[in-house]
Coordinates of C-alpha atoms in Angstrom, one line a residue:
X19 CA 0.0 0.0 0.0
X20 CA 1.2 3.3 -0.6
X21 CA 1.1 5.9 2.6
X22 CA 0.3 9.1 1.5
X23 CA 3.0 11.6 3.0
X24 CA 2.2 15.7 2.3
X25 CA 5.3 18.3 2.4
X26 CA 4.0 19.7 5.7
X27 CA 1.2 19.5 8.3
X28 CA -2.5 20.8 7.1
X29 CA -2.7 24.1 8.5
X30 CA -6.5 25.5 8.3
X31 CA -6.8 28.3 6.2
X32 CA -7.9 31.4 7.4
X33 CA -10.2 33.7 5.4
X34 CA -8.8 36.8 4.2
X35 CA -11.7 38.8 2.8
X36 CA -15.1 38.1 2.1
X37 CA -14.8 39.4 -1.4
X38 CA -17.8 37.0 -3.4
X39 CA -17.9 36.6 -7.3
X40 CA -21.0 34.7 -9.2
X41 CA -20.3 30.9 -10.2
X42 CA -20.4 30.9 -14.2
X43 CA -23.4 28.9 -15.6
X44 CA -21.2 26.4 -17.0
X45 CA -19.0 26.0 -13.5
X46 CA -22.8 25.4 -11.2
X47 CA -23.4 22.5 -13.5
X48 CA -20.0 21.1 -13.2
X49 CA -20.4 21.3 -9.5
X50 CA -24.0 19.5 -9.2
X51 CA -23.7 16.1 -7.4
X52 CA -24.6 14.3 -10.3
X53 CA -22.0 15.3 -12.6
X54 CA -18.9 16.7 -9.9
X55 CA -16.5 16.9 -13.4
X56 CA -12.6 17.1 -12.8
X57 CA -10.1 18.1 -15.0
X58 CA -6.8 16.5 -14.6
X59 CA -3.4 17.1 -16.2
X60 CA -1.0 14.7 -16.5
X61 CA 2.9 16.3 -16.9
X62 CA 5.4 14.2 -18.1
X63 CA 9.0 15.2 -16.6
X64 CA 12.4 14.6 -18.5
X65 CA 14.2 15.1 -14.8
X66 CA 13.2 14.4 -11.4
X67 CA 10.9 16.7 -9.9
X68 CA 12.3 18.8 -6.9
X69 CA 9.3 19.3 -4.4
X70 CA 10.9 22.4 -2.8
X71 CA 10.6 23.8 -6.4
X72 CA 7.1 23.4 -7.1
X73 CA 6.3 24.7 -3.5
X74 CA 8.0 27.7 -4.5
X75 CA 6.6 28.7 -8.0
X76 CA 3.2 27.7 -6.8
X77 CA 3.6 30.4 -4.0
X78 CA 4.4 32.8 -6.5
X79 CA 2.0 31.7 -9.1
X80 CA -1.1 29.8 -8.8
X81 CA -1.4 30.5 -5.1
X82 CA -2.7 34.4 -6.4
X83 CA -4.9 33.0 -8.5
X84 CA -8.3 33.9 -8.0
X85 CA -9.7 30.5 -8.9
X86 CA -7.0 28.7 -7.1
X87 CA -7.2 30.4 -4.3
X88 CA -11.2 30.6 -3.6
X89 CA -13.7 28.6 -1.8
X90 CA -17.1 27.8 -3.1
X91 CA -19.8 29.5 -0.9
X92 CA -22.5 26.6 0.9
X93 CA -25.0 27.1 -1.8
X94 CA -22.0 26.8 -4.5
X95 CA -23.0 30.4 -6.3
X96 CA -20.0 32.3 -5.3
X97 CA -16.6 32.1 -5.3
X98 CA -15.0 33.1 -1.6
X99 CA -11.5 34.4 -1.5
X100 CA -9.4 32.1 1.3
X101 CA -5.7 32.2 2.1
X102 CA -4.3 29.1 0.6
X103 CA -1.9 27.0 2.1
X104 CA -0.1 25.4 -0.8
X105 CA 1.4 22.4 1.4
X106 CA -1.9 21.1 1.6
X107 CA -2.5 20.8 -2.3
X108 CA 1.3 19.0 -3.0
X109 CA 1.3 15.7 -2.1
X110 CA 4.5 13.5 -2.5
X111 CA 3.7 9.9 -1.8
X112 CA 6.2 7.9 -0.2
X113 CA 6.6 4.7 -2.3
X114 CA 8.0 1.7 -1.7
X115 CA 10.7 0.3 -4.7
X116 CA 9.3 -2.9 -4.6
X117 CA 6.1 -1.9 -5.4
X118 CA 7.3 -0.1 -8.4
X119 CA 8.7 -3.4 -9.7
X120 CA 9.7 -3.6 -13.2
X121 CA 6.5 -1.8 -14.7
X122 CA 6.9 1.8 -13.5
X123 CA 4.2 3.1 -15.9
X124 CA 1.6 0.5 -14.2
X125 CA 2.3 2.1 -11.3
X126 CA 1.6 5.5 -12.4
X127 CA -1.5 4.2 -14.2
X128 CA -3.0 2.2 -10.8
X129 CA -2.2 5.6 -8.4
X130 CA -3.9 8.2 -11.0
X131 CA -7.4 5.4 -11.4
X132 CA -7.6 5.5 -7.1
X133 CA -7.3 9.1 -7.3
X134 CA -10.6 9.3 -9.5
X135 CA -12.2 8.0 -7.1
X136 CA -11.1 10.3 -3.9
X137 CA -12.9 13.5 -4.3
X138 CA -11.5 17.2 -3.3
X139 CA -11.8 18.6 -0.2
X140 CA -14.1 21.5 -0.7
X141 CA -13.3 23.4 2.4
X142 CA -10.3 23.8 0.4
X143 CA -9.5 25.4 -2.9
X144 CA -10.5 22.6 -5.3
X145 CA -7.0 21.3 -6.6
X146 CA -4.2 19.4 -5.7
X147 CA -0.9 18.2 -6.6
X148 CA 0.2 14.6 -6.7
X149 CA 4.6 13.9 -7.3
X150 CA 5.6 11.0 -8.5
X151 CA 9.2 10.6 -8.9
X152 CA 8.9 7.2 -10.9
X153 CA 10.4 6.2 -14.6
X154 CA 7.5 5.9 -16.7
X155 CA 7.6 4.5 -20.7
X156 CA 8.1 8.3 -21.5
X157 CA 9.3 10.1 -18.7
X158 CA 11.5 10.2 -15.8
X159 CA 8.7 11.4 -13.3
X160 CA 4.9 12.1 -13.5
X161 CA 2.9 15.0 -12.0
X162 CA -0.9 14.6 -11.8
X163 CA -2.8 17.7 -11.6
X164 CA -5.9 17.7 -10.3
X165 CA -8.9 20.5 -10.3
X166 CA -12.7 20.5 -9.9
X167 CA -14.1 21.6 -14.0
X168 CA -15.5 24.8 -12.0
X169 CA -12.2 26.3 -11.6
X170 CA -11.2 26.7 -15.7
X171 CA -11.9 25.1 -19.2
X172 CA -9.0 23.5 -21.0
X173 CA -7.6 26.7 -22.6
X174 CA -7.7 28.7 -18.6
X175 CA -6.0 25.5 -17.3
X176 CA -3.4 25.6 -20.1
X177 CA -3.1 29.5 -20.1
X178 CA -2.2 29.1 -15.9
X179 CA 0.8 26.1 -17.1
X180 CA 2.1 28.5 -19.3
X181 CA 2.7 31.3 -16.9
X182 CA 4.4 28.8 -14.7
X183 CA 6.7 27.5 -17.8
X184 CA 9.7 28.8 -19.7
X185 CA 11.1 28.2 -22.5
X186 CA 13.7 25.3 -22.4
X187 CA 15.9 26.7 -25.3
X188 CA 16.1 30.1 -23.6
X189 CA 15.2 30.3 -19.5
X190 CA 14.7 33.7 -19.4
X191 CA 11.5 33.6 -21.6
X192 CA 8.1 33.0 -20.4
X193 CA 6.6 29.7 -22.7
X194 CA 4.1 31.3 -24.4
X195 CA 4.8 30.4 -27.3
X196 CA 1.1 30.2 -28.7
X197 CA 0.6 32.6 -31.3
X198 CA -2.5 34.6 -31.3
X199 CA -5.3 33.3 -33.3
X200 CA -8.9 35.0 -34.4
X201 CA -11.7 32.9 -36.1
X202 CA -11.4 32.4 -39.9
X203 CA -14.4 34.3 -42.1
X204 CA -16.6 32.2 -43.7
X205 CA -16.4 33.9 -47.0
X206 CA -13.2 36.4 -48.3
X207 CA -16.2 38.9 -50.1
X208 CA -13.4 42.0 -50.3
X209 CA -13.0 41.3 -54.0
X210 CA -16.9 40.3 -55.0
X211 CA -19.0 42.7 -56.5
X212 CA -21.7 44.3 -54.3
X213 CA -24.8 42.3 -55.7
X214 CA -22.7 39.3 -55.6
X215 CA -22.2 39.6 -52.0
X216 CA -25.4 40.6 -50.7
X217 CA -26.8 37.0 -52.6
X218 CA -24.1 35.0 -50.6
X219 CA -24.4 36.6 -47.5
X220 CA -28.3 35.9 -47.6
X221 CA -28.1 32.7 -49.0
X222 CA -25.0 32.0 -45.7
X223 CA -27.5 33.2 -43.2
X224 CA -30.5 30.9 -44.0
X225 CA -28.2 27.9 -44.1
X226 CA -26.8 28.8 -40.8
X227 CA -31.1 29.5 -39.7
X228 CA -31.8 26.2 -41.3
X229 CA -28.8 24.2 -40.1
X230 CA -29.4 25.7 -36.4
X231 CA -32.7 24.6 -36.5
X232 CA -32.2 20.9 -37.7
X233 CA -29.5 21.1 -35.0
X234 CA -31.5 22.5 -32.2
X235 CA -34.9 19.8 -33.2
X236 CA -31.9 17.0 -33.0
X237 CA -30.5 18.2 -29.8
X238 CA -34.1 18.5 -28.1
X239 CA -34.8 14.6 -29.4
X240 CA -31.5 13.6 -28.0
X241 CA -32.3 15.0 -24.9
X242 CA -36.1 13.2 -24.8
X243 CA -35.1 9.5 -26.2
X244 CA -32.7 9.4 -29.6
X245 CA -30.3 7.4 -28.4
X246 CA -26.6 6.1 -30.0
X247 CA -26.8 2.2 -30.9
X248 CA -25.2 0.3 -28.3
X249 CA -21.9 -0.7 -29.3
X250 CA -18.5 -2.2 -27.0
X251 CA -17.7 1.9 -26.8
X252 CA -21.1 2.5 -25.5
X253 CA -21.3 3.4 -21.8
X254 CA -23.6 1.9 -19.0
X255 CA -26.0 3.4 -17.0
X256 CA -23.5 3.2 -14.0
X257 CA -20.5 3.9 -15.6
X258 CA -19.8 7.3 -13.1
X259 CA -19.6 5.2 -10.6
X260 CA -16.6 3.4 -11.6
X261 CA -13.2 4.2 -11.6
X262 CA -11.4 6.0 -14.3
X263 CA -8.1 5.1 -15.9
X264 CA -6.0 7.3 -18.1
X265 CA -3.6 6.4 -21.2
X266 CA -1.6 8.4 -23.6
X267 CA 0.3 7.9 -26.8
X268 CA 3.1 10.7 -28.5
X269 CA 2.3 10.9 -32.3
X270 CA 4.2 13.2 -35.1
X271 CA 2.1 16.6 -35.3
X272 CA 4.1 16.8 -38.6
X273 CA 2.7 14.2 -40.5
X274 CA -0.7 15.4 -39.3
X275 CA 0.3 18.8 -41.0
X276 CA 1.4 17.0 -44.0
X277 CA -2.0 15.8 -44.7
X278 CA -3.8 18.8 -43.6
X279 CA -1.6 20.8 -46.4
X280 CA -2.4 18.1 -49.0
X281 CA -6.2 17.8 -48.4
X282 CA -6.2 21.3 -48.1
X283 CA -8.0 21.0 -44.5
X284 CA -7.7 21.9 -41.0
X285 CA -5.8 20.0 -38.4
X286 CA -9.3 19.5 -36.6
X287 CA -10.7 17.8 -39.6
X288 CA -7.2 15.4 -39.9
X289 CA -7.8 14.7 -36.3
X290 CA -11.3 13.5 -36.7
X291 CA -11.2 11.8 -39.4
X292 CA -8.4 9.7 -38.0
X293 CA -10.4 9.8 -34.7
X294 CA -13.1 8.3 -36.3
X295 CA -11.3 6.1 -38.8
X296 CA -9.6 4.5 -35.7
X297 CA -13.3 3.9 -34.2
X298 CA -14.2 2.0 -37.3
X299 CA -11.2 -0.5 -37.1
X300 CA -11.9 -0.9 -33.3
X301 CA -15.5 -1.8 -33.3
X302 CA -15.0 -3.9 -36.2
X303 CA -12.1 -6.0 -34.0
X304 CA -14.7 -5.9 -31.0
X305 CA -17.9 -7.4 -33.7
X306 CA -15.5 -10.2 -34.5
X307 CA -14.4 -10.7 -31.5
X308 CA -18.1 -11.6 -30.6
X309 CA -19.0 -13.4 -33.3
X310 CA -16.3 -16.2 -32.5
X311 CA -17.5 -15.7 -29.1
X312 CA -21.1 -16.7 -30.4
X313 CA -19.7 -19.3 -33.1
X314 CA -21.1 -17.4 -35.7
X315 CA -18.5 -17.4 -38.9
X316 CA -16.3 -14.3 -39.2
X317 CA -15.1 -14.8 -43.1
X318 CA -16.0 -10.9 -43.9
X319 CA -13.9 -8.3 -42.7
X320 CA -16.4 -6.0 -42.2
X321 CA -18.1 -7.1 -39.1
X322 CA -20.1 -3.5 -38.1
X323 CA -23.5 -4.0 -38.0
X324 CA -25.8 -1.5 -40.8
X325 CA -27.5 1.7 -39.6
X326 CA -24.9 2.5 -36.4
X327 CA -26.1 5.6 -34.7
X328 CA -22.5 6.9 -33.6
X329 CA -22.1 10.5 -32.1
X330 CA -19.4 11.9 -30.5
X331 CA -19.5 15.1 -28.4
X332 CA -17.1 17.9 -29.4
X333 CA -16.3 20.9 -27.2
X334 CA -16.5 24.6 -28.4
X335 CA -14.7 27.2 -27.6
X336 CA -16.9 30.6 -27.5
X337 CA -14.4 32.8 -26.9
X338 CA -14.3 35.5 -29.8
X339 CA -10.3 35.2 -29.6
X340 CA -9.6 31.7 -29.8
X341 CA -5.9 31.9 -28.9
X342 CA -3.7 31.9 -25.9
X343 CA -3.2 35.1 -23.9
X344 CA -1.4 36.3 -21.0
X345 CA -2.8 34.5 -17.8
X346 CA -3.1 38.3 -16.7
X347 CA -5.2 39.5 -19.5
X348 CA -7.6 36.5 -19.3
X349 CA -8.5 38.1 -15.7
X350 CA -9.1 41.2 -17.2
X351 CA -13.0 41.4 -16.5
X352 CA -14.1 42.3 -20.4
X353 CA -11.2 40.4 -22.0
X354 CA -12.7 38.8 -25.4
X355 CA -10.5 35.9 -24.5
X356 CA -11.4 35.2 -20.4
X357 CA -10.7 32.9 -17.7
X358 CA -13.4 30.1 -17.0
X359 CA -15.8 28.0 -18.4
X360 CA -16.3 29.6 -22.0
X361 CA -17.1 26.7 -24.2
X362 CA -20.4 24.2 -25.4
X363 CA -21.1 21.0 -27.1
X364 CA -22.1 20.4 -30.2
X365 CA -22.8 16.5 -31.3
X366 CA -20.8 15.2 -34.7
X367 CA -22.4 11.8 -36.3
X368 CA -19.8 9.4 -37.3
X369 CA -19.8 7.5 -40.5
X370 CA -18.7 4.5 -39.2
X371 CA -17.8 1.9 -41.6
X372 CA -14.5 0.6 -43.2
X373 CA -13.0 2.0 -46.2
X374 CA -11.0 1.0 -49.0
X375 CA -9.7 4.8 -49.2
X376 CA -8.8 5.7 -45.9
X377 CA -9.2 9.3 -47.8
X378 CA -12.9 9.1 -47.7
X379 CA -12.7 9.3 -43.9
X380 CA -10.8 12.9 -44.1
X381 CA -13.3 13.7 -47.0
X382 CA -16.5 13.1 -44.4
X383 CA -14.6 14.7 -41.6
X384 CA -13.9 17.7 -43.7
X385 CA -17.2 18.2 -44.9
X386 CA -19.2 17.1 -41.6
X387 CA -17.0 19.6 -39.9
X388 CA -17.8 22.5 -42.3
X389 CA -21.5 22.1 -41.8
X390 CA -21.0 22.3 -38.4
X391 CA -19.4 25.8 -38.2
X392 CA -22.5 26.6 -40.2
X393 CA -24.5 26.6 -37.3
X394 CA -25.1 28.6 -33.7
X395 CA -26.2 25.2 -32.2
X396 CA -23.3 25.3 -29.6
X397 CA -23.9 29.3 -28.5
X398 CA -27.3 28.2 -28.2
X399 CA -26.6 25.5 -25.9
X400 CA -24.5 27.5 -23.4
X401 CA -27.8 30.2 -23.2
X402 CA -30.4 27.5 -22.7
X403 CA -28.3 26.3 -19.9
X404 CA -27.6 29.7 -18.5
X405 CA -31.3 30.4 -18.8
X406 CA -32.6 27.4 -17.2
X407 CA -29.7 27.6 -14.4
X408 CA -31.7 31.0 -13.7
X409 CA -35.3 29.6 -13.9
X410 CA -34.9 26.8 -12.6
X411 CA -31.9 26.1 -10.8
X412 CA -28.5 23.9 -10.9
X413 CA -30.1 20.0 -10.5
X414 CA -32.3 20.9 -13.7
X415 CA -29.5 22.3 -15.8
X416 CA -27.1 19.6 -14.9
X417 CA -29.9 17.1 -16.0
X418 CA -30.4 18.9 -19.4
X419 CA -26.3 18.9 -19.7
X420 CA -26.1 15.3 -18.7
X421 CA -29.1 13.9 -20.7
X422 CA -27.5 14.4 -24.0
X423 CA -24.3 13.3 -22.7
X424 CA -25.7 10.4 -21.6
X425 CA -27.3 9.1 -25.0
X426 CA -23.9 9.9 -27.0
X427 CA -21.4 7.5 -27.4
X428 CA -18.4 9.6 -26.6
X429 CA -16.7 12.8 -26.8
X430 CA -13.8 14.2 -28.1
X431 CA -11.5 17.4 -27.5
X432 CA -8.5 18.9 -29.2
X433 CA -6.5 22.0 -27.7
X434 CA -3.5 24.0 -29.3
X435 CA -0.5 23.2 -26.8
X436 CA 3.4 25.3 -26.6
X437 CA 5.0 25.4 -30.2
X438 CA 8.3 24.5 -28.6
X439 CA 9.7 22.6 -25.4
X440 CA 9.0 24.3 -22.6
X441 CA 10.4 23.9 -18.8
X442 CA 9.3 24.3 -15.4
X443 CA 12.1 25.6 -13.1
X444 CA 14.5 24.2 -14.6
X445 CA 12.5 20.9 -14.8
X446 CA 12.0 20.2 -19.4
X447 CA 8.5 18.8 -20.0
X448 CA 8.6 15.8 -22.1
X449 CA 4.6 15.7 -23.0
X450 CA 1.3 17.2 -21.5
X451 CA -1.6 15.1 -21.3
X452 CA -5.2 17.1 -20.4
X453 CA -8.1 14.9 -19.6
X454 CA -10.8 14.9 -17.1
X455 CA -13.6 11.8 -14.7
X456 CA -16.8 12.5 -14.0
X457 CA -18.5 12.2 -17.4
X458 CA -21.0 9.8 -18.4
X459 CA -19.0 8.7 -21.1
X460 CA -17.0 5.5 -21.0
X461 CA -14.3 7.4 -22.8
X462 CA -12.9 10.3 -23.5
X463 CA -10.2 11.5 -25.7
X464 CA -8.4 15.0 -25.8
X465 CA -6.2 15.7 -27.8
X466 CA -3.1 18.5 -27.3
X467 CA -0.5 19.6 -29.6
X468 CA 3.4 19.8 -28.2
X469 CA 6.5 21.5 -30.3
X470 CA 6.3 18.5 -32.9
X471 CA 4.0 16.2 -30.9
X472 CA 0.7 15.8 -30.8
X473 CA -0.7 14.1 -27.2
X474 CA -3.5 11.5 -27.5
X475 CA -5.2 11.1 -23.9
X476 CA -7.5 8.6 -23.4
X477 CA -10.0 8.7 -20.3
X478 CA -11.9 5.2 -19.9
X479 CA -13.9 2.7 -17.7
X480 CA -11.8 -0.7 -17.9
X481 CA -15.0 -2.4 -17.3
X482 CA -16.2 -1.5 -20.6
X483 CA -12.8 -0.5 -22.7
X484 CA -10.3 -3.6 -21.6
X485 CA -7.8 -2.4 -24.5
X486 CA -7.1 1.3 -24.8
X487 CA -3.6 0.8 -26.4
X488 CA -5.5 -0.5 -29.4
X489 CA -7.9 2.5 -30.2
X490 CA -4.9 4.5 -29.9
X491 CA -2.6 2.0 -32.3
X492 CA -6.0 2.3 -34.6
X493 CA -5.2 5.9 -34.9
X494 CA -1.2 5.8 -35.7
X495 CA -2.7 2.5 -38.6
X496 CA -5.0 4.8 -39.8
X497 CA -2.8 8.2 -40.1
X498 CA -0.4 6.0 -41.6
X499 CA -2.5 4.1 -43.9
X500 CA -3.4 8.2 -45.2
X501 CA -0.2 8.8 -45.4
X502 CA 0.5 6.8 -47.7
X503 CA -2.5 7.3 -49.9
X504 CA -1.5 10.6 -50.3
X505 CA 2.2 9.3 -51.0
X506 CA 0.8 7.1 -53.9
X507 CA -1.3 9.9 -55.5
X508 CA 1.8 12.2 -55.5
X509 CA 0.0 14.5 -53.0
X510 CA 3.3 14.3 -50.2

C-alpha cells in the first residue's frame, strides 16, 4: 500500500476577505452532485521533480490565482476568497521500490485510477498536486494535476501552465509560445462585386437558420429519447460510478500537418477523421471478437452492423479570440478571451464503416465539420443552460447537460499546446496530457498539440474498454495508412 506523505502539516486556512464573485453557468453544473467533473493534467518530466521547487513557483504563481485560491460559498454560487496554504495541495507519496517493480508506468496508471475516485476537499480550494518521482515508458517522473471543472476550461487551465513554464531553449523567456489566433471568415467577399455579396451573405445566413434549426430539433430529441446504438464503446448506466483510468500515446504533429496541407483542410478535420477512422477499425475488431464468441462465422472483414447511430460530443470554444493570452489578460473582466468556463457542445455523427480509401474518412470529416461551423447550435446551448440555471436552478441544468451526454457515445477534445519545449524551473517537459472523470461517457479523448508532438489522452472505464492501447494504435494504422495514400497519388 502506498502511505500518503504531504510536504507539511495541514494548516486550516484562514479567510482573508469576504470578497464573493458569481459561479459561471457552466461551472454550477459542473459542481451539481450528479456530474462533480474534474479536469486532470497529467505532466510528463524529463528530470526528477524537486518538491521544494514546485512549492516555491506555486507560492508565487497559482497561489494568487483567483480561482486557485477561492472557496465555493454553501449554496456553491460564489466564489469566496481564502488564504491558501499550498502544502496542503502537493502531495509526494512515499513509495516503496518494490512496489514499483519492473513496470513503472503500471504504477503511475494504478495511483492516478484510485485518485478518481477520492474527491476534493471543498473546504479547500478545489485542486491538488500529486509527485511522482517514478520512470514511466516516457518520462523520468509524473505529475498529476488535479482540479474541480469549476475552476477553468482546458484553454484557462493551459493559459495558468504557461505562466508557470519557460522556454527550455532560452530560460529567461516565459513559454508562451502560442501565437494569437482569431476565427477564420466564412467567406473572403473583399473582392466580390456588391450584388454578388449581398446573394451570398443571404443565402449563408438561412443555411446557418436552417442548419441551427435541424441542430436544435436534433439536440431536443437527443435530450427526450434518440439514443446512440449500443456498441462495445457505448457506456452503461453506472458507468460514473466506476473508476477511471487514463492512457496516452506521443504521435508526429508533422505528418498530421502533411495531410492537412495536402487535403487542403484543418488539423481539426485530420484529427477527426483519424479519430473516427480508428473507431471504425476498433469496433469492427470488437464485432468479430463476438461473433467467435457466439460461433457465428467471421469470413467478412467488415463485421459492423448497418445503420450505427454513432455520435461523438465535441467541445466549443466561444471565446471571440480563440488563442492563448497572458494569464493576466484572461482576468481582465471584459477580455474577449477570459478565464473560466467559455465553451459548449455540439454533437458530430460518425460514418462508421470501413474504407477502402482511408481518404474518404478525411473527405467526411472535412465536410461534416464544415457544416457544423454553419450553425449557432453550440452558442445556443450554453444560453439554454444559463437560462434554465436562472429559472430553474443547478439539478435541472445539470440534468439537461447530462441527458445528451448520456445518450452519446463519446466525446472528443482537441487544444493547441506550446509550439516548442518548454520547462518548469529548470524541470524540461517531455509531454502534457489534459483529460478529465466524471462524465457519463465510458471514454474520452483529448487531444493536445506539443513542439512537434501531438498528445493522445484517453479517459476510460476498464469495465467496458479492456484495451485502450489498441484504439490508440488504430489511430497511428489509420494516419499512416493516409499517409500513404497521399504518397501514392503524388500529394506528399
Amino acid at each position: 500500500m502506498i502511505e500518503e506523505m504531504k510536504i507539511s502539516k495541514r494548516r486550516g486556512g484562514r479567510m482573508m476577505n469576504q470578497e464573493e464573485e458569481p459561479v459561471s453557468p457552466m461551472a454550477r453544473v459542473f459542481q451539481s452532485p450528479r456530474i462533480d467533473l474534474c479536469a486532470v493534467t497529467i505532466v510528463g518530466f524529463k528530470t526528477k521533480i524537486n518538491p521544494d521547487v514546485v512549492l516555491d513557483a506555486l507560492k508565487q504563481n497559482v497561489s494568487k490565482h483567483p480561482r486557485f485560491s477561492s472557496i465555493l460559498s454553501e449554496n456553491g454560487a460564489k466564489w469566496i476568497d481564502t488564504e491558501v496554504n499550498v502544502e496542503d495541495h502537493v502531495i509526494v507519496p512515499y513509495i516503496d521500490p518494490e512496489e514499483i517493480g519492473e513496470d513503472g508506468q503500471s504504477f503511475v496508471d494504478d495511483y492516478m485510477s484510485r485518485l478518481t475516485m477520492i474527491p476534493l476537499d471543498i473546504s479547500k480550494p478545489l485542486w491538488d498536486i500529486h509527485i511522482l518521482n517514478v520512470k514511466t515508458s516516457d518520462a523520468e517522473a509524473v505529475s498529476f494535476i488535479r482540479s474541480h471543472h469549476s475552476l477553468g476550461d482546458g484553454m484557462s487551465l493551459v493559459s495558468l501552465i504557461l505562466a508557470c513554464t519557460h522556454k527550455t531553449s532560452d530560460p529567461d523567456m516565459l513559454s508562451n509560445a502560442i501565437p494569437p489566433m482569431k476565427r477564420r471568415p466564412k467567406h473572403n467577399l473583399t473582392k466580390k462585386g456588391c450584388l454578388l455579396r449581398s446573394i451570398i451573405t443571404i443565402g449563408s445566413t438561412m443555411r446557418q437558420i436552417w442548419n441551427t434549426i435541424v441542430d436544435m430539433l436534433l439536440l431536443l430529441a437527443t435530450v427526450l429519447f434518440l439514443k446512440d446504438t449500443k456498441t462495445p464503446l457505448k457506456a452503461g448506466v453506472d458507468t460514473r460510478s466506476n473508476p477511471r483510468r487514463f492512457y496516452h500515446r506521443i504521435i508526429s504533429l508533422d505528418d498530421i500537418k502533411h495531410i492537412k496541407n495536402a487535403m487542403d483542410m484543418t488539423i481539426n478535420d485530420v484529427l477527426f477523421g483519424m479519430t473516427q477512422a480508428s473507431f471504425s477499425r476498433y469496433l469492427n475488431r470488437r464485432y468479430d471478437k463476438r461473433n467467435e464468441e457466439d460461433g457465428a462465422l467471421t469470413s467478412h472483414r467488415n463485421n459492423l452492423p448497418e445503420g450505427m447511430r454513432f455520435r461523438v460530443a465535441c467541445t466549443v470554444n466561444l471565446r471571440s479570440d480563440i488563442g492563448f493570452k497572458p494569464l493576466a489578460d484572461m482576468m481582465v473582466k471584459d477580455s474577449k478571451c477570459r478565464w473560466g468556463n467559455y465553451f459548449s457542445f455540439i454533437f458530430l455523427p460518425f460514418s462508421i464503416g470501413l474504407r477502402k480509401d482511408p481518404l474518404v474518412h478525411l473527405k467526411l470529416s472535412k465536410s461534416m465539420m464544415a457544416r457544423k461551423k454553419h450553425s449557432y447550435h453550440a452558442a445556443l446551448v450554453y444560453f439554454i443552460i444559463k437560462i434554465v440555471l436562472k429559472v430553474f436552478g443547478a439539478k435541472v441544468a445539470a440534468e439537461l447537460f447530462d441527458r445528451p451526454v448520456r445518450n452519446t457515445t463519446t466525446c472528443v477534445s482537441n487544444v493547441i499546446g506550446p509550439m516548442e519545449e518548454i520547462s518548469f524551473r529548470g524541470h524540461p517537459i517531455a509531454y502534457i496530457a489534459p483529460s478529465s472523470y466524471g462524465h457519463s461517457h465510458a471514454l474520452l479523448v483529448h487531444l493536445m498539440s506539443y513542439a512537434d508532438k501531438m498528445v493522445i489522452s484517453l479517459a476510460f472505464d476498464p469495465t467496458v474498454i479492456p484495451d485502450p492501447h489498441k484504439i490508440c494504435d488504430d489511430m497511428e494504422e489509420s494516419l499512416n495508412e493516409m499517409k500513404a495514400a497521399l504518397c501514392e497519388r503524388g500529394l506528399l
